[in-house]
PDB file of C-alpha atoms and ligand atoms in Angstrom:
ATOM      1  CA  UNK S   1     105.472  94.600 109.860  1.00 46.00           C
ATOM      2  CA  UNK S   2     104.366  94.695 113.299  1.00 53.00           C
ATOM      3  CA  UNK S   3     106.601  91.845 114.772  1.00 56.00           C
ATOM      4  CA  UNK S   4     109.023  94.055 113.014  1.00 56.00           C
ATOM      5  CA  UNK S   5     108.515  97.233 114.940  1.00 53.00           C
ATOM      6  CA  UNK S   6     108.385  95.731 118.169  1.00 52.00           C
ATOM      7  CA  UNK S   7     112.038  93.992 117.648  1.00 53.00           C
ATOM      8  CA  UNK S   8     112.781  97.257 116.848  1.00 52.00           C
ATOM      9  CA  UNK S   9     111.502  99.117 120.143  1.00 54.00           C
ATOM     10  CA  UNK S  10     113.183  96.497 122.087  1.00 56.00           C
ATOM     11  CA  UNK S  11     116.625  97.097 120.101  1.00 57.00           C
ATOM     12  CA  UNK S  12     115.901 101.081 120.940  1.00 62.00           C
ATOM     13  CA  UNK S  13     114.894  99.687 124.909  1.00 68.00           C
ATOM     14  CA  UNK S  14     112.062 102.378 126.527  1.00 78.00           C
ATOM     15  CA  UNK S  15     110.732 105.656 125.336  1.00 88.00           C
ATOM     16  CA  UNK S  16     110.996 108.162 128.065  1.00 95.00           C
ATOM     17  CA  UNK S  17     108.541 111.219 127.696  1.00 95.00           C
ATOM     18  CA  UNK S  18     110.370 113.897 130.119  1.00 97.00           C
ATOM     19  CA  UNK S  19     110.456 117.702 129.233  1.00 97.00           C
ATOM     20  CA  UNK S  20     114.111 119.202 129.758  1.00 98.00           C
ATOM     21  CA  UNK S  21     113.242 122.569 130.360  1.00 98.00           C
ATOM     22  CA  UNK S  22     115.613 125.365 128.748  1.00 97.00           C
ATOM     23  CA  UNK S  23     116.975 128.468 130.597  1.00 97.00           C
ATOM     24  CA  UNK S  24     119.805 130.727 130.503  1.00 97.00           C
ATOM     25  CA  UNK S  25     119.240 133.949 131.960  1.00 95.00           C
ATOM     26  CA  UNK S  26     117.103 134.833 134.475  1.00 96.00           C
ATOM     27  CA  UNK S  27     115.826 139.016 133.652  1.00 93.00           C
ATOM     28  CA  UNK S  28     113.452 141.093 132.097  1.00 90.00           C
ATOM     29  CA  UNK S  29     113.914 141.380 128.110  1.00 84.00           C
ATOM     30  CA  UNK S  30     115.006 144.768 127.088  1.00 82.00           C
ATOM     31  CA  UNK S  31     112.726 144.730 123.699  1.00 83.00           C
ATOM     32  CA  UNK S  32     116.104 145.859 121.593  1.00 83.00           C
ATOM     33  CA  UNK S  33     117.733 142.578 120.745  1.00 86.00           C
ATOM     34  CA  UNK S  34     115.971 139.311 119.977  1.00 85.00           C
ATOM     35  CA  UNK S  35     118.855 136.789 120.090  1.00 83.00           C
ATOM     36  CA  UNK S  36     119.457 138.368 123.641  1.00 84.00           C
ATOM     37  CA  UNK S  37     115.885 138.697 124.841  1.00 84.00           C
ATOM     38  CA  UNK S  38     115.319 135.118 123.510  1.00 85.00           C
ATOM     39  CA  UNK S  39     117.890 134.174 126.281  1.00 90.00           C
ATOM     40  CA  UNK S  40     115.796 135.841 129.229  1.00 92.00           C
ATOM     41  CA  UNK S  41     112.606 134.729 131.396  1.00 94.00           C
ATOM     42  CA  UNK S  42     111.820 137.336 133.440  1.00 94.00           C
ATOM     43  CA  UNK S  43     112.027 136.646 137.539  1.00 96.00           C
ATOM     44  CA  UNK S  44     108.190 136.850 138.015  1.00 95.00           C
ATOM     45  CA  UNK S  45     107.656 134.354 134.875  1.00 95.00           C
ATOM     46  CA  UNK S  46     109.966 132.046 136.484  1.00 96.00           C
ATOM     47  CA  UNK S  47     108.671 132.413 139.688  1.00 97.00           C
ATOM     48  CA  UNK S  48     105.257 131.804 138.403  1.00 96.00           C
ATOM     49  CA  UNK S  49     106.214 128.586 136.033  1.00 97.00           C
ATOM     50  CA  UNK S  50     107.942 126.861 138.954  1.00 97.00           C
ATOM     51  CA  UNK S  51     104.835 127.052 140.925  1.00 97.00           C
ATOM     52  CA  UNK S  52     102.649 125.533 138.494  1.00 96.00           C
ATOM     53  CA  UNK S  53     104.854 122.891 138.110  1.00 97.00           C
ATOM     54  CA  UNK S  54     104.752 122.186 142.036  1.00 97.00           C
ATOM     55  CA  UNK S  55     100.962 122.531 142.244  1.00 96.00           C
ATOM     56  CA  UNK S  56      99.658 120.109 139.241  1.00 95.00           C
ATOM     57  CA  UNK S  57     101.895 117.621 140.740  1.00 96.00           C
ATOM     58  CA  UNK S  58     105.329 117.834 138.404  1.00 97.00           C
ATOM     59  CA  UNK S  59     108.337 115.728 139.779  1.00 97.00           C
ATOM     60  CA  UNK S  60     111.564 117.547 139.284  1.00 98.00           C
ATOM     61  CA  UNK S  61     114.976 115.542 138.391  1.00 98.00           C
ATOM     62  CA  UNK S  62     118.569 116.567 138.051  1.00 98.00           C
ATOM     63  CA  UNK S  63     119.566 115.622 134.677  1.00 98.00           C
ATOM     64  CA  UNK S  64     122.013 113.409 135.981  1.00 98.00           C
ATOM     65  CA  UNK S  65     119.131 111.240 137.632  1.00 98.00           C
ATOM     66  CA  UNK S  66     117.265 111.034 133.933  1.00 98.00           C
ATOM     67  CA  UNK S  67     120.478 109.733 132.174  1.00 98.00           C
ATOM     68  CA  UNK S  68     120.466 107.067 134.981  1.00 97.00           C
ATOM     69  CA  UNK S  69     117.342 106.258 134.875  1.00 96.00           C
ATOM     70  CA  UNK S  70     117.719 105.978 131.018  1.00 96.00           C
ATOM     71  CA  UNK S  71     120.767 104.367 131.175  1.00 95.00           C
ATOM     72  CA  UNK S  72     119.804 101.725 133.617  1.00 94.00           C
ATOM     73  CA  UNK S  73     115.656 100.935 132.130  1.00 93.00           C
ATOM     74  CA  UNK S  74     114.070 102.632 135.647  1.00 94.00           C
ATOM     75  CA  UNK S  75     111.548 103.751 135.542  1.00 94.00           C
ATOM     76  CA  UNK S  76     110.573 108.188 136.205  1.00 95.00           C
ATOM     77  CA  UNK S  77     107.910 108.771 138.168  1.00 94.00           C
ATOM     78  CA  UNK S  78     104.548 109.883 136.304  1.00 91.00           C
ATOM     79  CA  UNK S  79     104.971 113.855 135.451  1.00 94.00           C
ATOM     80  CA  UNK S  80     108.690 114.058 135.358  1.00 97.00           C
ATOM     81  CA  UNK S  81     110.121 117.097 134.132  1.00 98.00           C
ATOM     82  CA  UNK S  82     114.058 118.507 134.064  1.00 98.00           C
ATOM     83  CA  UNK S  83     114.962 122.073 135.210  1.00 98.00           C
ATOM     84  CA  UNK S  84     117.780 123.348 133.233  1.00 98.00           C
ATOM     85  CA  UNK S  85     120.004 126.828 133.056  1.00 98.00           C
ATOM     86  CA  UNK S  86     122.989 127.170 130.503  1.00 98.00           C
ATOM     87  CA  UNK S  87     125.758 129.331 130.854  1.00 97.00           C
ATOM     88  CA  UNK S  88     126.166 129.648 134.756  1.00 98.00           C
ATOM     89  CA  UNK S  89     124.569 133.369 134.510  1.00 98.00           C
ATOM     90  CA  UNK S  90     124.621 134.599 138.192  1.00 97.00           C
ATOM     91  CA  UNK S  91     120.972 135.384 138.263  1.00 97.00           C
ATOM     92  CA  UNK S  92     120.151 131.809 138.599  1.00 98.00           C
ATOM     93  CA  UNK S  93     121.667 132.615 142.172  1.00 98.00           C
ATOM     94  CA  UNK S  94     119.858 135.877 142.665  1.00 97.00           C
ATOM     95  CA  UNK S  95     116.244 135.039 140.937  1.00 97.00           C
ATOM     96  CA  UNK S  96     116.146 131.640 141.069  1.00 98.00           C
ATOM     97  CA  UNK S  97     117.296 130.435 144.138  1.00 98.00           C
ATOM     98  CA  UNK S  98     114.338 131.224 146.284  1.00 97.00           C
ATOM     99  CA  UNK S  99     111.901 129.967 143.746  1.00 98.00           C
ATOM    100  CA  UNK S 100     113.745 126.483 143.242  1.00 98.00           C
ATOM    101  CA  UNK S 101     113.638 126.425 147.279  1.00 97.00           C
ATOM    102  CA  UNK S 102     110.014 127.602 147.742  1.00 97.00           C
ATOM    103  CA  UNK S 103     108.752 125.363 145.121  1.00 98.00           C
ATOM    104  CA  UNK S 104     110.852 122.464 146.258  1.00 97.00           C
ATOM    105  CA  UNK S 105     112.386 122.120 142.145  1.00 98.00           C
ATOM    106  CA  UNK S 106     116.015 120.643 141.363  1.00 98.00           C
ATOM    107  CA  UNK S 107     117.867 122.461 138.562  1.00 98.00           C
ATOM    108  CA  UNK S 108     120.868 121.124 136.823  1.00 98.00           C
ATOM    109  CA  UNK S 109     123.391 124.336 135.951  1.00 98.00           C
ATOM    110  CA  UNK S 110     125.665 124.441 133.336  1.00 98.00           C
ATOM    111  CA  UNK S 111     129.030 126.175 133.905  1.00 98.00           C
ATOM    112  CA  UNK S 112     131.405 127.798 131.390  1.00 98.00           C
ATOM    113  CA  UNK S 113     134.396 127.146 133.885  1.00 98.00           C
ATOM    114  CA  UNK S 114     136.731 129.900 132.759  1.00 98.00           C
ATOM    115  CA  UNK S 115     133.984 132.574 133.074  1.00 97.00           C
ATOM    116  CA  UNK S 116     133.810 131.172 136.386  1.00 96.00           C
ATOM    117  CA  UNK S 117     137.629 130.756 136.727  1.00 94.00           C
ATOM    118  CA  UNK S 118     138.217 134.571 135.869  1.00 96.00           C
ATOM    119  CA  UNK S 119     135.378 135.973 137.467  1.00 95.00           C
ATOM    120  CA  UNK S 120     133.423 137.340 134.212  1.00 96.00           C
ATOM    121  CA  UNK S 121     130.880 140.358 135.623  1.00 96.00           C
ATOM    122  CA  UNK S 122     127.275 138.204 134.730  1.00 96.00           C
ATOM    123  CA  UNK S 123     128.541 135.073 135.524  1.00 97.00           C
ATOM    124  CA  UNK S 124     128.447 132.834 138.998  1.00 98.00           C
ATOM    125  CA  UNK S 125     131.328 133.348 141.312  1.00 97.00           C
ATOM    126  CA  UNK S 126     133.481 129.913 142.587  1.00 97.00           C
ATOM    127  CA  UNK S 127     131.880 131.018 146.118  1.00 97.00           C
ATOM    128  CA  UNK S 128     128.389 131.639 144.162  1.00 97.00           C
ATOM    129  CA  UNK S 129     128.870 128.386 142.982  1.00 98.00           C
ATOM    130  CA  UNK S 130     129.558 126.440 146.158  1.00 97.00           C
ATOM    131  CA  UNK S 131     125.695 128.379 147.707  1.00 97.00           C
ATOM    132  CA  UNK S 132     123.943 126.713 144.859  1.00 97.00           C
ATOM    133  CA  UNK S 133     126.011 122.887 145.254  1.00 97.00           C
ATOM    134  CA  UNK S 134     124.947 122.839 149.002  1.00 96.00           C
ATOM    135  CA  UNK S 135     121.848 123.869 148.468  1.00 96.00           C
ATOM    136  CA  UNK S 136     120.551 120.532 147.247  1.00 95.00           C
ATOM    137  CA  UNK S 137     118.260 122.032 144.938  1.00 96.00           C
ATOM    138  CA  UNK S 138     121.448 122.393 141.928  1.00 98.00           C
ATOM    139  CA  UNK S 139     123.693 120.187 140.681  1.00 97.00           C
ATOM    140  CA  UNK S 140     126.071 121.704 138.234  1.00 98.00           C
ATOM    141  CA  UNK S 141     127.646 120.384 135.097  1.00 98.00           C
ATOM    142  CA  UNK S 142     129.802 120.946 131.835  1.00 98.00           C
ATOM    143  CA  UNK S 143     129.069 123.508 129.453  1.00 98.00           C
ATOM    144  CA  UNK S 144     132.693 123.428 128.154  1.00 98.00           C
ATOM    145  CA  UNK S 145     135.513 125.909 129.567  1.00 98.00           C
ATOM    146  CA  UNK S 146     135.192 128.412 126.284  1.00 98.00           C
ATOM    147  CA  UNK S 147     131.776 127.707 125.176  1.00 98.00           C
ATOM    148  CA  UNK S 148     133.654 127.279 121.032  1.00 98.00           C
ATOM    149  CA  UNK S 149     131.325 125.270 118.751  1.00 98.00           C
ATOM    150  CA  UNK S 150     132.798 122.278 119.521  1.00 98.00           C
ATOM    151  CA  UNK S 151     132.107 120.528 116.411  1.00 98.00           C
ATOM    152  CA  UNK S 152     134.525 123.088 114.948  1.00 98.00           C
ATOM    153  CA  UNK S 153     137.121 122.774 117.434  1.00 98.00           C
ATOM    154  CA  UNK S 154     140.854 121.212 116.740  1.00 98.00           C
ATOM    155  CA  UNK S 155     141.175 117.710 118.334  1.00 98.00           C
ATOM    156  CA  UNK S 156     143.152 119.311 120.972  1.00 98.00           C
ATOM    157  CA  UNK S 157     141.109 122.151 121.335  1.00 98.00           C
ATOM    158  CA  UNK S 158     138.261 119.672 121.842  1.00 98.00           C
ATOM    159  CA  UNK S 159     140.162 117.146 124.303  1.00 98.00           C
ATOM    160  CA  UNK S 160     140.785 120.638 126.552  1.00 98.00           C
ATOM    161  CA  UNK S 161     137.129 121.945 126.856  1.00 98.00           C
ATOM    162  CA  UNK S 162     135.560 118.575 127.703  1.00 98.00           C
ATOM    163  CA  UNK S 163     138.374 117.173 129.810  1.00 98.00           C
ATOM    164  CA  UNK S 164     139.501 121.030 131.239  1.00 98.00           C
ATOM    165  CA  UNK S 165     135.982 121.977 132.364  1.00 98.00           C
ATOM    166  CA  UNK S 166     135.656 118.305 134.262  1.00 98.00           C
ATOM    167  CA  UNK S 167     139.097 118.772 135.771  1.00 98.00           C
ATOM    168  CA  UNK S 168     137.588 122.409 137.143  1.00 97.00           C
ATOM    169  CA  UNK S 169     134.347 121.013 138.373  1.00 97.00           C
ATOM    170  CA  UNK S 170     136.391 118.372 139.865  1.00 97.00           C
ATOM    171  CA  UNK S 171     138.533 120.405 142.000  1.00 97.00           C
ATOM    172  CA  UNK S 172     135.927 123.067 142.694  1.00 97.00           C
ATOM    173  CA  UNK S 173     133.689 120.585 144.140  1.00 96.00           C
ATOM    174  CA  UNK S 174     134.708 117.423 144.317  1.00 95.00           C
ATOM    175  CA  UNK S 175     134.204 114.712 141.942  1.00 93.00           C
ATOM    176  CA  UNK S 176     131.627 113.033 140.915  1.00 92.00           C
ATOM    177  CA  UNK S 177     129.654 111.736 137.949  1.00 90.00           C
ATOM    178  CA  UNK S 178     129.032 115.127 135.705  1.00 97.00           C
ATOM    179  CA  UNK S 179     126.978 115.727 132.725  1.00 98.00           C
ATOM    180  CA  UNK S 180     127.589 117.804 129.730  1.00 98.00           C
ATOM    181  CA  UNK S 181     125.913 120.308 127.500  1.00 98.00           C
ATOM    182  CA  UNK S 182     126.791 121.371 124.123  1.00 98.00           C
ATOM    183  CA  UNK S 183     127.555 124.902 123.373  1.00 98.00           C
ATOM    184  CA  UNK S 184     125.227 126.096 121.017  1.00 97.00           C
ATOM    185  CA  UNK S 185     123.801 122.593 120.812  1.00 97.00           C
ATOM    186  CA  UNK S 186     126.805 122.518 118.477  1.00 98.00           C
ATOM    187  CA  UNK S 187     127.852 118.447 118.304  1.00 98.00           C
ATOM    188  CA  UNK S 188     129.192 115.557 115.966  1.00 98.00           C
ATOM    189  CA  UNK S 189     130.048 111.851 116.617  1.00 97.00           C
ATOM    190  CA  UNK S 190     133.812 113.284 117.424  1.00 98.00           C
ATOM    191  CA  UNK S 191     132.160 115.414 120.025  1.00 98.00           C
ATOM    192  CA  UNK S 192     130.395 112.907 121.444  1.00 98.00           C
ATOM    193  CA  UNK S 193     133.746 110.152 121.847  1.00 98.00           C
ATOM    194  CA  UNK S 194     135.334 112.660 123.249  1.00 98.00           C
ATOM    195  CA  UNK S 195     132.675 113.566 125.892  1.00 98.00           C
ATOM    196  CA  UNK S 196     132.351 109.870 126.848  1.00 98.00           C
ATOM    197  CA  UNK S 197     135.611 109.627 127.213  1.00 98.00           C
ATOM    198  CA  UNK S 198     136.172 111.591 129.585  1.00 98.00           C
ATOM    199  CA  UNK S 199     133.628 110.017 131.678  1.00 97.00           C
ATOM    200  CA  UNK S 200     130.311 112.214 131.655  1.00 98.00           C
ATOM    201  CA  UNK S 201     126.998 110.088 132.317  1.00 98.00           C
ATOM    202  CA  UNK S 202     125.027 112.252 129.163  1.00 98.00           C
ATOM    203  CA  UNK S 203     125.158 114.871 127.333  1.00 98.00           C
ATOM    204  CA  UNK S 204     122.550 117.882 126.627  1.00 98.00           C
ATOM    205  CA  UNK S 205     121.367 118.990 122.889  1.00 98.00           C
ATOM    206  CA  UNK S 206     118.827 122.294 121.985  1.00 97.00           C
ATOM    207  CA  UNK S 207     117.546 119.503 119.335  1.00 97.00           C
ATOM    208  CA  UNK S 208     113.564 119.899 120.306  1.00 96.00           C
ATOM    209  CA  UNK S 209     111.409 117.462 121.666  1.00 95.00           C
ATOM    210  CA  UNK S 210     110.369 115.739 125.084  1.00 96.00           C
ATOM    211  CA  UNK S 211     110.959 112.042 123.980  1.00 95.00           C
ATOM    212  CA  UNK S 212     114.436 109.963 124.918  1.00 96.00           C
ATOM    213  CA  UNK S 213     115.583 106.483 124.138  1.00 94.00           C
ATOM    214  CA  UNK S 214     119.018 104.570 125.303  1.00 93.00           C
ATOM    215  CA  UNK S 215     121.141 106.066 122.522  1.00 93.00           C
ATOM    216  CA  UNK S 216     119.928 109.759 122.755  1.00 94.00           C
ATOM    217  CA  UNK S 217     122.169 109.866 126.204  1.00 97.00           C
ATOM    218  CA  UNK S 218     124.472 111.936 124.452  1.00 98.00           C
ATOM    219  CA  UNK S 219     122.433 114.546 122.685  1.00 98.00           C
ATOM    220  CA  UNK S 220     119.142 114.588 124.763  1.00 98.00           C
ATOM    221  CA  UNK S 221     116.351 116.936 123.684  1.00 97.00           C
ATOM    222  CA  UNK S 222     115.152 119.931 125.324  1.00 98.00           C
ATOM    223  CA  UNK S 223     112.206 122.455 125.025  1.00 96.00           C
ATOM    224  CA  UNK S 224     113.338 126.196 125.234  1.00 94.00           C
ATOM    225  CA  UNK S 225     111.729 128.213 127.813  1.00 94.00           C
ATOM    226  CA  UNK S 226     110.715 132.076 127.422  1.00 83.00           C
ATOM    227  CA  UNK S 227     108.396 134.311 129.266  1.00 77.00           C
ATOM    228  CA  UNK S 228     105.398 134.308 128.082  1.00 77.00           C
ATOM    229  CA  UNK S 229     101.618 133.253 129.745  1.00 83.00           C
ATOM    230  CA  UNK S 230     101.571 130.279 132.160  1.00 89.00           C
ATOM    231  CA  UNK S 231      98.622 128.582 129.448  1.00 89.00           C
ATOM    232  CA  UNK S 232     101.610 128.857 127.063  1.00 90.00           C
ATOM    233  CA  UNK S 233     103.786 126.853 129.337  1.00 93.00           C
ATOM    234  CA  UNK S 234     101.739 124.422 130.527  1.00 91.00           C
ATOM    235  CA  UNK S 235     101.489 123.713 126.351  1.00 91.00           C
ATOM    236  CA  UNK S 236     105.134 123.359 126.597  1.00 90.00           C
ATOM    237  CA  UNK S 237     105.123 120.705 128.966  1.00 90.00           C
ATOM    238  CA  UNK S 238     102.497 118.649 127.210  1.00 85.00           C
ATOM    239  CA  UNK S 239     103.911 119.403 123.405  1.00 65.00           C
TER     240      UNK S 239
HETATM  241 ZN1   ZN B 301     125.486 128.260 126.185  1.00 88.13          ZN
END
């Protein structure tokens, strides 16, 4: 059985154990609607969790340098851990910026590119979004153009958020090698053909857990983030 398990591992390649932290908006919870204050840290919480992670020695990596390092067998260094935001809210400009900076943490940001496009109130400006690229601290990446459940999109509908949102980022900022992330963690093996087709390194899931392997690139795990005590956190990290 054992010779059996090893094959096995080496068919699967490396286990990487990296936490892909969870965020979306950036504010205090109103205490009226759970699905909404599920969505929020608060600034100080945030402030506070990116701090611990800089003083017990975390090492922060885009996204995009995970899926490499994935991809390619490299190793992480010890105490890895991914910063993430969905939606593009424009809070992660105004209450996490300084944070990210003072704390020396990389974030990958996932954009909604026709809030962006249209100038939704809430959501990150085009200019907003050029602050956090030159920053260094951000990369950005796909989070569709719509945000639809894309497992219950038409084929066409499908082909124009994945391929639409990575013609936006393109021309908005140049391009370069982007990474995705599902809607709603909403995805199927269409999904996923159509998301590396369009040429996107990986691909981000809500699916819990902190472990990856080669052929979770497109549907990597994350661990949602909300305020609560820093001894809670630091569970979340180790979980
Ligand atoms: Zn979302």
């Amino acid at each position: 059985v054992s010779w059996l398990g090893a094959l096995r591992r080496g068919l699967d390649g490396p286990r990487y154990r990296v936490p892909i932290l969870m965020y979306h908006r950036l504010a205090e919870p109103m205490g009226v609607d759970r699905r909404y204050d599920n969505l929020c840290v608060s600034p100080r919480a945030f402030d506070e969790q990116m701090r611990f992670l800089r003083r017990r020695g975390y090492k922060t990596l885009f996204a995009s340098e995970l899926i490499l390092a994935i991809r390619d067998g490299h190793a992480v260094p010890e105490r890895s851990v991914v910063v993430t935001f969905d939606d593009g809210y424009d809070n992660v400009l105004s209450a996490g910026m300084a944070p990210l900076e003072r704390y020396d943490v990389k974030a990958s940001v996932y954009l909604i590119t026709e809030h962006h496009r249209l100038g939704k109130p809430g959501f990150l400006s085009p200019a907003q979004i050029h602050v956090l690229d030159r920053s260094g601290c951000v990369e950005l990446g796909s989070h569709s153009r719509t945000h639809p459940k894309l497992d219950q999109t038409s084929d066409q509908q499908l082909e124009d958020e994945i391929f639409g949102s990575k013609a936006y980022l393109d021309e908005l900022l140049g391009a370069r090698a982007w990474t995705f992330c599902f809607p709603y963690g909403n995805y199927d093996r269409r999904v996923v053909r159509m998301v590396r087709r369009a040429g996107y390194l990986g691909a981000l899931s809500t699916r819990p857990g902190a472990e990856h392997r080669p052929r979770d690139l497109y549907g990597l795990r994350r661990i949602r983030v909300v305020t609560e005590p820093i001894d809670s956190f630091a569970r979340l990290l180790h979980g």
